[in-house]
Amino acid sequence: MSAAFDDSSDEQQLYAADPEWADVVPLQQYEGVDPIAPIFYSEEYKDATDYFRGIVKTGEMSPKVLKLTEHIIRMNPAHYSAWQYRYKTLIALNSPLKAELELMDNFAIQFLKTYQVWHHRRLLLGALRSVDVAVRELAFVTRTLRTDTKNYHTWSYRQWILAHFNDEARLWPGELPWVEELLEEDVRNNSAWHHRFFVVWQSGVRRDEVDREEVLRRELAFTKEKISLAPNNQSAWNYLRGVLDHTHTPYASLTSFVQPYTVGAPSDPEDSIVDLENPRPSAGAELPSLPALEFLADIYEAEGGDGISKAVRIWKSLADEHDTIRKKYWEYRIKDALHGAQ
Amino acid sequence: MTSSEPTTSDQLRPTPTDGYPSPTSRLQTATEDILRAHQPSAGTPPILNRNLHIQYLLRNLQQGFPERYTSQDASQTWLLFWTLQGFSTLGIGLDDRTKQRRAPSIDTLLAAQHPEGGFGGGPGQLAHQLPTFAAVSALAIAGRPGPGGGWDEIDRAKMYTWFLSLKQPDGSFKVSHDGEVDVRGLYCLLVCATLLNILTPELLAGVPEFLASCQTYEGGFGSASFGEWAFREDGHAPDYSAPRPTLGEAHGGYTYCATAAWALVQPYLRLYYAPTPAGPKPAPTISMRGLARWYATMQGGRAELGGLRGRTNKLVDGCYAWWVGGGAAVVAGMLKEQEDARAGAEELQEGAEAQNEGWEDEEVDDSLLNRPALQQYVLCAAQHPAGGLRDKPPKHADAYHTLYCLSGLSAAQHRVVPNASRRATLRSSWDADKARSMEGSATASSSDGEQSLLDELRRESFVSALSWLEEEGTEQYVGGAVNRVNATHPLFDLTVTHAEGIMAHFYGQTLPVRRPQPRPRNKPADA
């Protein structure tokens, strides 16, 4: 792994040969144990972690510990103990945390996928207690997500910032327009859909969203529009279901929207009246849309009575024809519905 | 497969793009193009390259890991768990081809134990829930009772104290001091506490509520929820009406952890949420239906060889064969348990029928996933030609994917579910005094009423974990029995035998002999 970070250390001098470190007793990883399945570390890594273990043992917290932990983290960003010790040292030394955050910008981009990179930032933000810094962080996260639009840690970090600082005027207002931009770029980005749910439904009520009926109408219109562009996009259908479940709105209220997506081919546009509330599948739509079929079956099942047999007919068509990979699941739905109907 | 799959309209149908491509659909299409070359060819059954994988694991165990594994330096106990459990899945015990590896494995694992409790990723590292889980699980495989056996060297009292020191006001736990909160860490903690007999109501307080708050609108679970609005640090009483939004979308890894954790807290839910003199404590609920649906939607189409993805609109990856395949097996087991309970209640009403016949009218294989298709993905796409398993072609194999592809293959071959008659047998042979004397948290004794409830929690946790058994006759082997791997316990990813061994020890129980389970009447279809 170290090859990737060589820019930070050409011919790094070993701590063992550094007079500044002469007062620290390095500690071997395994003493008296012949480890099975050992990792073949580089000399540089072994030396640095030997000194790290020595430091942990004495509990020293000094500026040189910051250098050492940075060096280890650059070689192995998943070394959570080095991160934690670094954080404790920063606090103990009363180090400028904003400077640390800036140093971290470069780390985050290099080591996007490690937990610790993001968690360290969270600790720093918690200690800094500044909305200004939170605003800066949102901008940083926006930039980062441009290169990796679905990075899990980055997204949950953003959500934590919003919830923790919870600043109505400075943090929340930009979220919805930004999500819309992201969905404009990639309507199938499920992380962006989840973020929309987090912002609109899960995190309290924004000042200008007090009229929940209106918010529901807006969200349904938005989602239907996105579904019409790409009717097989599971993310949009899941969001639609989520909104309906969350607001206890019956799926049946969308029957006329869903129907055209469940038939074999787009209906002749000539005979369809343009209905803004119920946008029709786009010209390129591959129909029937499986999520639409599933949705319609759920409407029928909720109806009960004759609805059940209509639902069963759809599930059978999914099991035997349209979605045979999930045959077992559709059979489970049939069994479950029939059992419940007894 | 013993019979050919029916030709249908969705055979190899590429994932639809609706004439509206986006970055996600482009990546999806490119991946399907790669996977197309790995579709099984008609007439040639796919083969598990068992010996190559054993060689791969042996090389790691005996020669160690190359320098690029420095990134796993904080996961050394995981490297051992992945390797040892890989051997177990392939049917290799530590005493045959890996002989003389038992003692060094135990020593290496114990060297990672932290003096203040729990295990770090390696010696001298901070204790952390994840490597603790890996160390305990690896010791379940390699260890045994007695001096030097590893089990009795686990400092359970200190581990318990350390667990409690990580507990948060909302019921969740940090993974380490100054670490993050998430459901992975919680799952790891619950497994350790269950295996080691240190599960207490104090530890479990608020855990079901926290878990429930991590289920997203998609039905799967996200990493954690945000608890600060409901649980304030200034000592005020919690505001249970405050929102607890989920951080991060539904994800295969977190969903596995939350699902298995939910199964592990069932005894606590049943015992401690019943009406109390102070009034009933409302039990939190999750949507099992939503969860079952989420698991089912994670299976890719035939163009993706039926592999599993970890999030909506993401790519299939061999490791989700376990996280999603194993999680779906947990749900299938929980659904079966409900079914058994319902059938049992009906039988009682009718005053008829002997035990063990409740399943007769039921569909035998009520798995949520297409098990043969998942096997195909592992066998055709996830095996690296040089040994070891991987995410997808053309990637390299690694220790992590090798285990989770094999565990997923196992979950797809075998059906391991709670067994009502085993549950009854375990209950009747339960020795409460021994179990209490072996309890490891060393917490102060409480009132008689609390003590007897705790006894019940201990018994039910033990019984319910060990009631999961393979249902004989439901195994399905794509490519034939030659590809068989061992069954794995869906809650632990250990063989049932290893789970039994370590739990019998720490609960001081002698396990009744397992009898072969009855063969169901209806042989399941092949595809």
Short mmCIF file of N, CA and C in Angstrom, two decimals, chain A residues 260 263 265-275 280-281:
data_model
loop_
_atom_site.label_atom_id
_atom_site.label_comp_id
_atom_site.label_asym_id
_atom_site.label_seq_id
_atom_site.Cartn_x
_atom_site.Cartn_y
_atom_site.Cartn_z
N PRO A 260 -50.72 2.97 -16.69
CA PRO A 260 -50.05 2.97 -18.01
C PRO A 260 -48.65 2.35 -18.00
N VAL A 263 -48.67 -1.87 -18.60
CA VAL A 263 -49.07 -2.53 -19.84
C VAL A 263 -47.86 -2.77 -20.71
N ALA A 265 -46.89 -1.98 -23.77
CA ALA A 265 -46.24 -0.98 -24.62
C ALA A 265 -46.83 0.38 -24.31
N PRO A 266 -46.05 1.44 -24.57
CA PRO A 266 -46.60 2.77 -24.31
C PRO A 266 -47.87 2.96 -25.14
N SER A 267 -48.87 3.52 -24.54
CA SER A 267 -50.12 3.70 -25.26
C SER A 267 -49.94 4.78 -26.33
N ASP A 268 -50.78 4.74 -27.30
CA ASP A 268 -50.71 5.69 -28.41
C ASP A 268 -50.86 7.11 -27.87
N PRO A 269 -49.85 7.93 -28.06
CA PRO A 269 -49.92 9.27 -27.47
C PRO A 269 -51.08 10.09 -28.02
N GLU A 270 -51.54 9.72 -29.23
CA GLU A 270 -52.65 10.45 -29.85
C GLU A 270 -53.90 10.44 -28.97
N ASP A 271 -54.18 9.24 -28.41
CA ASP A 271 -55.44 9.15 -27.70
C ASP A 271 -55.33 9.48 -26.22
N SER A 272 -54.15 9.88 -25.80
CA SER A 272 -54.04 10.20 -24.38
C SER A 272 -54.09 11.71 -24.18
N ILE A 273 -54.93 12.09 -23.29
CA ILE A 273 -55.01 13.51 -22.94
C ILE A 273 -53.84 13.80 -22.01
N VAL A 274 -53.18 14.92 -22.22
CA VAL A 274 -52.05 15.24 -21.35
C VAL A 274 -52.58 15.52 -19.95
N ASP A 275 -52.10 14.73 -19.02
CA ASP A 275 -52.55 14.84 -17.63
C ASP A 275 -51.32 15.18 -16.79
N ARG A 280 -47.10 10.30 -18.30
CA ARG A 280 -47.08 8.96 -18.88
C ARG A 280 -45.65 8.50 -19.12
N PRO A 281 -45.45 7.21 -19.33
CA PRO A 281 -44.10 6.72 -19.61
C PRO A 281 -43.52 7.41 -20.83
#
